[in-house]
XYZ file of C-alpha atoms in Angstrom:
655
model
C -26.881 36.861 179.534
C -29.554 39.126 178.422
C -32.047 37.564 180.642
C -30.156 37.867 183.722
C -29.396 41.468 183.075
C -33.078 42.253 182.625
C -33.799 40.659 185.728
C -31.781 42.897 187.773
C -33.370 45.833 189.548
C -32.136 49.486 188.779
C -29.547 49.304 191.750
C -28.026 46.006 190.833
C -27.828 47.899 187.403
C -25.806 50.796 188.600
C -23.291 48.299 190.325
C -22.777 46.186 187.415
C -22.278 49.133 185.488
C -19.484 50.109 187.908
C -17.975 46.425 187.813
C -17.946 46.757 184.094
C -16.187 50.151 184.068
C -13.523 48.608 186.303
C -14.598 48.978 190.075
C -12.846 46.097 192.029
C -15.482 43.789 193.148
C -13.379 43.147 196.279
C -14.025 46.652 197.281
C -17.811 46.411 197.161
C -19.211 47.378 200.562
C -22.789 48.288 201.680
C -24.469 49.377 204.952
C -27.924 49.578 206.619
C -27.944 52.814 208.567
C -31.001 53.048 210.947
C -31.645 55.787 213.419
C -32.158 54.334 216.922
C -35.296 56.235 217.777
C -38.001 53.796 217.110
C -38.799 50.234 215.952
C -38.094 49.121 212.223
C -41.348 48.607 210.272
C -42.264 47.001 207.111
C -40.826 49.954 205.231
C -37.330 49.468 206.589
C -37.625 45.819 205.709
C -37.237 46.674 201.947
C -34.026 48.505 202.867
C -32.913 45.603 205.030
C -33.492 43.157 202.205
C -32.186 45.452 199.559
C -28.717 46.209 201.310
C -28.189 42.770 202.807
C -29.357 41.124 199.480
C -26.770 43.033 197.711
C -24.248 41.684 200.271
C -25.295 38.243 199.705
C -25.464 38.500 195.817
C -22.058 40.127 195.492
C -20.438 38.270 198.461
C -19.559 41.640 200.014
C -19.721 42.907 203.776
C -22.821 45.095 205.133
C -22.046 46.849 207.906
C -25.046 47.722 210.431
C -24.459 51.460 211.544
C -26.725 53.154 213.956
C -26.869 56.974 213.011
C -27.140 57.823 216.574
C -26.749 61.847 216.359
C -29.652 62.908 218.326
C -29.429 61.746 222.185
C -32.801 63.355 222.779
C -34.763 60.945 220.815
C -32.527 57.725 220.958
C -32.566 54.670 223.556
C -30.525 51.604 223.849
C -33.984 49.786 223.634
C -34.390 50.624 220.106
C -30.616 49.470 219.359
C -31.470 46.096 220.657
C -34.812 45.892 218.966
C -33.151 46.665 215.744
C -30.443 44.083 215.996
C -33.082 41.591 217.038
C -35.154 42.306 213.922
C -32.610 42.249 211.335
C -31.274 38.767 212.941
C -34.749 37.470 213.049
C -35.092 38.257 209.297
C -32.045 35.897 208.761
C -29.187 38.705 207.948
C -25.831 38.894 209.285
C -23.784 42.068 209.550
C -20.023 42.436 209.062
C -19.535 45.070 211.639
C -21.684 46.812 214.181
C -20.832 50.512 213.935
C -22.213 53.833 215.305
C -21.987 57.349 214.008
C -21.045 58.224 217.729
C -17.648 56.147 217.040
C -16.622 58.910 214.774
C -17.679 61.929 216.965
C -14.080 63.007 217.588
C -13.268 62.599 213.805
C -16.354 64.502 212.777
C -15.415 67.429 215.396
C -11.883 67.446 213.920
C -13.123 67.810 210.185
C -15.354 70.651 211.273
C -12.750 72.445 212.970
C -10.679 72.020 209.612
C -13.715 73.605 207.694
C -13.841 76.638 209.971
C -9.998 76.949 209.483
C -10.497 77.003 205.670
C -13.155 79.546 206.085
C -16.011 77.152 205.126
C -17.737 77.069 208.318
C -18.924 79.534 210.849
C -20.960 79.833 214.172
C -24.372 81.395 213.746
C -26.470 82.659 216.751
C -29.697 83.321 215.136
C -32.826 81.466 216.061
C -34.025 78.516 213.963
C -36.901 80.949 212.679
C -34.713 83.458 211.532
C -32.663 80.898 209.684
C -35.457 79.515 207.961
C -36.858 82.827 206.826
C -33.281 83.827 205.724
C -32.887 80.922 203.411
C -35.456 82.201 200.804
C -37.416 79.996 198.733
C -36.781 77.513 195.828
C -37.494 80.438 193.484
C -35.637 83.410 195.338
C -32.208 83.371 196.780
C -31.478 83.340 200.611
C -30.153 86.353 202.482
C -26.605 85.852 204.231
C -26.597 85.516 207.983
C -25.101 88.650 209.642
C -22.501 86.191 211.420
C -21.634 84.589 207.924
C -18.062 86.432 207.957
C -17.524 86.305 211.623
C -13.519 86.188 212.190
C -11.920 82.948 211.896
C -10.591 82.959 215.623
C -13.922 83.856 217.061
C -15.522 80.986 215.243
C -12.940 78.665 216.492
C -13.450 80.084 219.972
C -17.063 79.674 219.824
C -17.258 76.182 218.637
C -14.907 75.112 221.279
C -16.999 76.794 223.955
C -20.026 75.129 222.360
C -18.312 71.793 222.832
C -17.479 72.255 226.485
C -21.186 72.851 227.131
C -20.830 76.564 227.993
C -23.787 77.708 226.039
C -27.329 76.831 226.267
C -29.192 74.787 223.405
C -30.335 76.977 220.626
C -28.083 79.782 221.321
C -25.366 78.727 218.814
C -25.012 76.713 215.586
C -22.344 75.638 213.313
C -23.017 76.262 209.558
C -21.474 75.347 206.514
C -20.666 78.170 204.201
C -21.534 77.144 200.894
C -23.944 79.171 198.620
C -26.956 81.006 199.901
C -28.165 81.485 196.151
C -28.010 77.718 195.041
C -31.138 76.386 193.535
C -30.915 73.559 195.799
C -31.914 74.770 199.434
C -30.068 72.288 201.188
C -26.844 74.019 199.970
C -27.766 77.147 201.530
C -25.491 77.229 204.476
C -26.660 74.072 206.055
C -26.334 73.366 209.845
C -23.281 71.114 210.746
C -23.809 71.114 214.411
C -26.329 72.244 217.198
C -26.067 72.153 220.923
C -27.790 69.306 222.844
C -27.503 68.728 226.632
C -28.944 65.240 226.799
C -27.491 61.774 228.016
C -26.193 59.745 225.045
C -27.093 55.960 225.261
C -23.311 55.344 224.130
C -21.286 58.602 224.912
C -23.078 59.388 228.112
C -22.361 63.272 228.794
C -19.102 63.568 227.098
C -20.576 65.538 224.060
C -22.471 68.846 224.366
C -22.827 69.381 220.579
C -24.112 66.824 217.972
C -23.479 66.724 214.359
C -26.536 66.959 212.049
C -27.547 63.731 210.147
C -26.315 65.196 206.751
C -22.856 65.773 208.098
C -22.448 62.434 209.976
C -24.014 60.368 207.341
C -21.934 60.778 204.224
C -18.597 60.916 206.591
C -19.393 57.940 208.337
C -19.880 55.980 204.694
C -16.441 57.278 204.039
C -14.701 56.156 207.049
C -16.226 52.706 206.572
C -15.181 52.800 202.927
C -18.766 52.072 201.946
C -18.753 51.899 198.223
C -22.703 52.328 197.355
C -24.735 54.382 200.120
C -28.333 53.113 199.216
C -30.744 55.866 200.496
C -34.582 56.539 200.034
C -35.848 58.764 197.610
C -36.112 61.826 199.929
C -32.402 62.137 200.048
C -32.075 62.594 196.566
C -32.287 66.415 197.027
C -29.426 65.899 199.711
C -27.037 64.183 197.235
C -25.325 67.331 196.070
C -24.772 68.141 199.827
C -23.420 64.526 200.543
C -20.859 65.078 197.826
C -19.822 68.443 198.838
C -19.209 67.329 202.219
C -17.023 64.539 200.703
C -15.335 67.036 198.638
C -13.844 68.666 201.813
C -12.120 65.822 203.310
C -11.558 63.195 200.791
C -8.305 61.431 200.077
C -7.737 60.373 196.611
C -6.165 57.293 197.566
C -9.314 56.237 199.444
C -12.526 54.875 197.975
C -15.254 57.482 197.532
C -18.907 56.508 198.616
C -21.588 56.861 195.931
C -24.980 57.633 197.098
C -28.047 56.321 195.147
C -31.705 56.451 196.041
C -34.672 54.114 195.565
C -38.568 54.972 196.499
C -39.405 53.973 200.256
C -42.027 51.193 200.856
C -45.483 52.725 201.665
C -48.239 50.371 202.610
C -51.875 50.842 202.443
C -54.034 50.921 205.463
C -51.163 52.207 207.657
C -48.861 54.641 208.545
C -44.937 54.584 208.230
C -43.679 57.486 210.227
C -41.939 56.454 213.314
C -43.087 59.605 214.977
C -46.742 58.521 214.166
C -46.087 55.060 215.151
C -44.581 56.459 218.618
C -48.021 58.498 219.160
C -50.027 55.188 218.689
C -47.996 53.891 221.441
C -47.903 56.830 223.461
C -51.642 57.501 223.534
C -52.465 53.651 223.837
C -54.044 53.318 220.564
C -52.221 50.056 220.519
C -50.326 48.114 223.226
C -46.764 48.900 222.354
C -44.252 48.662 219.451
C -45.035 45.034 219.135
C -48.690 45.118 218.865
C -49.784 42.786 216.180
C -51.639 45.689 214.409
C -48.702 47.537 214.004
C -46.585 47.522 210.801
C -43.349 47.065 212.708
C -41.214 44.003 212.243
C -41.705 43.141 215.903
C -45.556 43.365 215.376
C -45.686 41.496 212.347
C -43.391 38.823 214.252
C -45.797 38.572 217.101
C -48.927 38.329 214.876
C -47.197 35.143 213.131
C -45.599 36.554 210.090
C -42.389 34.507 208.993
C -39.080 35.987 207.992
C -39.514 34.216 204.573
C -42.623 35.742 203.827
C -41.475 39.207 204.615
C -38.353 38.541 202.749
C -40.408 37.361 199.710
C -42.760 40.341 200.079
C -39.830 42.706 199.610
C -38.594 40.731 196.546
C -42.291 40.535 194.974
C -43.071 44.258 195.840
C -39.529 45.224 194.100
C -37.436 48.253 194.041
C -38.748 51.322 192.472
C -37.290 54.641 191.568
C -40.774 56.764 192.297
C -42.905 56.860 195.210
C -45.839 54.381 195.343
C -48.339 52.635 197.645
C -48.145 48.810 198.104
C -51.334 47.039 198.709
C -51.203 45.467 201.965
C -53.093 42.533 200.407
C -49.710 41.524 198.606
C -48.158 41.168 202.192
C -51.022 39.031 203.370
C -50.501 36.969 200.029
C -46.749 36.465 200.847
C -47.554 35.368 204.451
C -50.495 33.185 203.321
C -48.202 31.354 200.752
C -45.554 30.782 202.990
C -47.869 29.474 206.121
C -49.639 27.126 203.639
C -46.236 25.228 203.193
C -45.337 24.949 206.803
C -48.127 25.733 209.305
C -49.564 22.800 211.132
C -53.127 21.788 210.521
C -55.203 21.667 213.747
C -58.948 21.899 214.735
C -60.316 24.864 216.525
C -63.930 26.139 217.142
C -64.231 29.825 217.962
C -68.009 30.376 217.997
C -68.789 26.723 219.726
C -71.887 25.152 219.942
C -72.039 21.761 221.796
C -72.880 18.363 219.999
C -73.772 15.477 221.853
C -73.451 11.669 220.022
C -76.223 10.069 222.184
C -75.447 6.611 221.012
C -71.761 6.890 221.399
C -70.372 5.286 224.495
C -70.264 7.455 227.663
C -66.486 7.869 228.819
C -64.944 6.079 225.674
C -62.195 8.193 223.971
C -60.759 7.258 220.830
C -57.353 8.539 219.419
C -57.448 10.014 215.988
C -54.359 10.782 213.897
C -54.641 13.821 211.729
C -52.188 14.809 209.084
C -50.222 17.765 210.194
C -49.639 19.440 206.773
C -51.148 18.058 203.440
C -48.472 19.906 201.806
C -45.657 17.929 203.303
C -46.208 14.372 203.842
C -42.786 14.173 205.908
C -44.423 16.650 208.572
C -46.419 13.526 210.089
C -49.304 13.410 212.133
C -50.574 14.359 215.747
C -53.266 12.825 217.666
C -56.754 14.210 218.426
C -58.963 12.701 221.019
C -62.562 11.637 219.892
C -65.557 11.263 222.592
C -69.103 11.344 223.002
C -69.267 15.114 223.664
C -67.892 17.515 220.632
C -67.822 21.184 219.657
C -68.533 22.463 216.213
C -68.765 26.149 214.992
C -72.387 27.496 215.502
C -72.561 28.430 211.526
C -72.013 24.791 210.763
C -75.441 24.068 211.947
C -79.151 24.999 210.783
C -82.373 23.472 212.184
C -83.872 23.746 208.684
C -81.579 23.906 205.577
C -81.930 23.946 201.838
C -80.093 21.382 199.458
C -77.396 24.141 199.168
C -76.260 23.490 202.829
C -73.812 20.869 203.244
C -73.045 20.960 206.913
C -74.878 19.589 209.870
C -78.777 20.167 209.874
C -81.795 18.552 211.581
C -82.295 15.105 209.808
C -78.947 15.471 207.585
C -75.719 13.649 208.048
C -72.191 14.985 207.393
C -68.910 13.279 208.286
C -66.589 14.701 210.851
C -63.137 15.159 209.407
C -61.225 11.902 210.034
C -63.852 10.426 212.029
C -67.745 9.338 212.015
C -70.960 10.256 210.003
C -73.170 11.910 212.440
C -76.830 12.794 212.105
C -78.573 15.948 213.832
C -81.738 14.474 215.782
C -82.834 16.942 218.060
C -81.590 20.385 219.688
C -81.707 21.954 223.082
C -82.860 25.612 223.575
C -83.260 28.200 226.453
C -86.517 29.837 227.371
C -85.676 32.616 224.758
C -85.185 30.013 222.048
C -81.721 30.447 221.808
C -79.843 27.555 220.659
C -77.653 25.805 223.467
C -76.636 22.377 222.241
C -77.285 19.925 219.531
C -76.371 17.807 222.154
C -73.094 18.148 223.727
C -70.615 19.869 226.089
C -67.148 20.752 226.888
C -65.181 17.884 227.882
C -61.491 18.515 229.253
C -60.117 15.458 227.676
C -61.171 16.342 224.015
C -60.430 20.044 223.809
C -58.785 22.790 225.683
C -59.915 26.350 226.172
C -57.971 29.481 224.810
C -58.071 33.145 224.032
C -58.203 33.977 220.365
C -57.507 37.325 218.988
C -58.598 38.294 215.560
C -56.897 41.397 214.164
C -58.229 43.646 211.224
C -56.573 46.678 209.540
C -55.503 49.205 212.201
C -56.622 52.100 209.947
C -59.984 52.313 207.812
C -58.400 54.408 205.035
C -55.954 53.226 202.624
C -53.717 56.400 202.873
C -54.550 57.547 206.346
C -51.768 60.224 206.730
C -52.133 62.045 203.326
C -55.547 63.975 204.136
C -54.867 67.752 204.709
C -58.054 68.422 206.634
C -57.993 65.196 208.800
C -55.391 63.676 211.196
C -54.369 60.208 210.394
C -55.977 59.287 213.975
C -59.387 60.083 212.707
C -59.103 56.931 210.452
C -58.540 54.534 213.504
C -60.488 51.314 212.725
C -62.492 50.735 216.048
C -62.766 47.000 215.346
C -59.306 46.299 214.834
C -59.195 43.766 217.587
C -61.747 41.131 218.538
C -61.037 39.097 221.435
C -62.843 35.780 221.619
C -62.412 34.361 225.456
C -63.725 30.891 224.950
C -62.533 29.353 221.998
C -62.141 25.475 221.998
C -59.002 24.081 220.430
C -57.671 20.419 220.003
C -55.217 19.374 222.830
C -52.217 19.305 220.474
C -52.227 23.150 221.009
C -51.345 22.604 224.477
C -47.767 22.250 223.191
C -47.825 25.038 221.148
C -44.488 27.219 221.270
C -43.823 30.813 220.251
C -42.877 31.354 216.552
C -44.865 28.232 215.284
C -47.694 28.456 212.935
C -50.885 26.704 212.832
C -53.806 26.450 210.394
C -57.019 26.455 212.216
C -58.826 24.586 209.628
C -61.411 26.509 207.776
C -60.406 29.520 209.641
C -56.858 30.967 208.981
C -53.427 30.843 210.339
C -52.772 31.424 213.866
C -49.590 31.737 216.380
C -49.061 31.427 220.098
C -48.805 35.155 221.530
C -46.413 36.231 224.103
C -49.119 36.853 226.643
C -49.657 33.208 227.009
C -49.213 31.595 230.530
C -49.649 28.153 231.666
C -53.457 27.408 231.491
C -54.185 30.493 229.699
C -53.059 30.085 226.049
C -53.567 33.140 223.690
C -53.463 32.806 220.070
C -53.070 35.594 217.206
C -54.776 35.199 214.036
C -51.987 35.950 211.339
C -54.151 35.989 208.355
C -57.300 34.341 207.233
C -57.251 31.489 204.291
C -58.548 33.966 201.733
C -58.373 37.523 201.292
C -61.843 38.818 202.521
C -61.112 42.581 202.656
C -61.278 43.148 198.973
C -64.755 41.746 198.781
C -65.922 43.802 201.804
C -64.472 46.768 200.496
C -65.129 46.870 196.760
C -65.625 50.651 196.690
C -62.240 51.368 198.178
C -60.694 49.021 195.860
C -62.083 50.770 192.753
C -61.085 53.826 194.385
C -57.501 52.634 194.802
C -57.396 51.718 190.981
C -58.016 55.310 190.008
C -55.700 57.005 192.392
C -52.841 59.005 191.345
C -50.536 56.832 193.337
C -49.963 53.206 191.691
C -50.778 50.189 193.824
C -49.010 47.040 193.586
C -51.367 44.201 193.633
C -50.895 40.617 194.625
C -49.788 38.598 191.803
C -52.283 36.447 189.964
C -50.830 33.648 187.956
C -52.276 33.214 184.632
C -54.114 30.009 184.726
C -55.569 27.782 181.993
C -59.217 26.893 182.796
C -58.512 23.276 183.824
C -55.632 24.437 186.173
C -58.292 26.969 187.787
C -60.725 24.342 188.479
C -57.933 22.315 189.967
C -57.185 25.326 192.202
C -60.675 25.829 193.139
C -61.115 22.209 193.971
C -58.171 22.294 196.360
C -59.891 25.046 198.483
C -63.685 23.591 198.550
C -63.167 21.468 201.505
C -62.333 24.821 203.791
C -65.462 26.437 202.408
C -69.082 26.668 203.339
C -72.230 28.467 202.883
C -72.218 31.315 200.350
C -68.382 31.222 199.894
C -68.826 27.374 198.865
C -71.630 28.063 196.473
C -69.611 30.911 194.982
C -66.632 28.511 194.469
C -68.870 25.771 192.885
C -70.254 28.489 190.491
C -66.641 29.567 189.330
C -65.871 26.004 188.664
C -68.980 25.809 186.256
C -68.044 28.955 184.595
C -64.610 27.714 184.032
C -66.023 24.303 182.771
C -67.429 26.296 179.754
C -63.770 26.309 178.360
C -62.756 22.736 179.325
C -63.092 19.700 176.854
C -63.740 16.385 177.957
C -60.300 14.940 176.676
C -58.942 17.462 179.288
C -60.977 16.473 182.312
C -61.349 12.700 181.638
C -57.694 12.234 183.352
C -58.635 13.724 186.345
C -61.231 10.921 187.203
C -58.387 9.168 188.528
C -57.787 11.692 191.241
C -57.030 10.025 194.693
C -59.943 9.294 196.860
C -58.309 11.534 199.582
C -58.598 14.538 197.399
C -62.073 15.151 197.898
C -62.027 18.715 196.875
C -60.516 18.270 193.555
C -62.944 15.310 192.890
C -65.900 17.517 193.675
C -64.381 20.165 191.297
C -64.279 17.684 188.564
C -67.627 16.122 189.380
C -69.085 19.752 189.039
C -67.179 20.482 185.681
C -68.426 17.390 184.330
C -72.070 18.248 185.035
C -71.496 21.319 182.976
C -70.066 19.150 180.097
C -73.272 16.981 180.517
C -75.571 19.790 180.324
C -73.996 21.000 176.908
C -74.949 17.459 175.398
C -71.721 15.349 176.347
C -72.794 11.579 175.955
C -72.458 9.587 179.420
C -70.144 6.877 178.345
C -68.857 4.064 180.661
C -65.955 6.191 182.000
C -68.232 8.761 183.184
C -70.888 6.360 184.679
C -67.968 4.853 186.702
C -66.595 7.930 187.949
C -70.166 9.265 189.019
C -70.840 5.842 190.847
C -67.498 5.999 192.791
C -68.454 9.573 193.981
C -71.980 8.396 194.981
C -70.145 5.673 197.151
C -67.616 8.112 198.604
C -67.783 9.153 202.253
C -67.983 12.854 201.601
C -71.643 14.195 201.906
C -70.679 17.185 199.496
C -69.311 14.770 196.842
C -72.027 12.257 197.476
C -74.599 15.147 196.773
C -73.111 16.532 193.510
C -72.637 12.888 192.235
C -76.294 11.973 192.985
C -77.222 14.945 190.849
C -75.810 13.281 187.959
C -76.441 9.715 188.505
């Protein structure tokens, strides 16, 4: 029981305490209350997962309520997008509600406040009111209209509602306390005049309630038990309660407001106003641009609902503001896609290879596994012919002993196919490599556009600089478009929302811009987090920042487990990255005994990466004086006879 209690977040602790004190579980009710003035982003996902997660945990209803109190900024497009995003994340709301549903009730309550002498019509400008409110350390000055006669207040408020006055000429304010230490209690505004078409009520209303007035009263009308808000509303809680005090019926449930820290993500901005500016200034292509932190942008980029929900779970709920490292989000989607993405072959920087002794016109059909993590995922067909494509970086004319890809005079095995040997090259007049004898064959590959995305901002916290605009930190290289990538034909059947691992390159998904014969793929995330290495200085700066940064989880592994983990990645690496991994294995091998390593000699032949890792670790033990017994000799001999060139190379060093 103690372990279960300790695993709860602080919001759940509050609810558990209320239940323990006698609150009826059947009266629990939650809500997610977005303003329909923009698209939801990854920060909203934290609130969505929290509120709907509470509903699932306690089997309680969760309302989706649109706080639509400002028609000048709200659109039906945003309502539709919000509903689509929540449904895509896998949540279902109990009721679809709108603050505009309660406009008449809110107005009637406001009239009641006037009648009770608790509200008055002010006709000062917003600048005058702001100046009049004083400072946190000095009291405010009462409005000259604070004691306006009751009948005059009622008359003016009615005429405001009827549209007789221009926007900005009159306001309705609550009469509370101009000397309160809480600035929000110094006669806050209840209603303002707005002459704009509302997406639901049309032109019926000429006055609209302020968020603070509509929010708490809407919670009360819907009988929400726990109103979970972000931390900036903590100072508003006193006003939330004051408003409820004025209209509460003791026989009905009284909502309780509690706050948690909003989700801030490094290398992006979370303000809907700033995100809208990025759209309006064409810095991005729209709200669903794959570089945007919006849920629709993440969906288009290839993120999955499970990865976002897991990110919200891992990042947790906090009582204080913090910045979550974007690498944690990338970690979550990488882990999810590793389990579900179909493995396919693709070449983004192609160079031609011709198999001169392979029969012209002949095509073989190979069967490749869809996902080694899920045997039940089956296989798909890949054609093999005389002319193929490989990545340019996979070939060198002259290579040292640490280069294990294609080079003149050297042999490599093509995945699930044959061993090939480079004999000659073709170059242009300037000496640029054109072919290692091969050209495009429509029967063995399809052409597509590939879009690789980097972070939209170069700075970890772009909107916190006093002397610079967040726009100053836009990454000019956040989008790289590869027009002529070659992919295996299986991708001709790709569908939206399906994920694919381009082997050795990363995870990709089909973009909505795709058309018949003109496929476009978005890179969701790479196979590894390369940003941290490229920006070591930035990472060091983050570690010393005053705001804590939530890092991607690192499981504590034994040396042997680490060797096995590194081994699984080896076949996806090359060049410097491969050598780094091999060196990491050698370092880990310093802490491994022969008794721990020997059982891995029986690793299945198809697990080439693990066998290489075991061989490299074995080499370290032999160098330290381990006697070469028959079991070791047999393992080395089996590796020498293997089809993998890399495994053969490592084994020959120990033979």
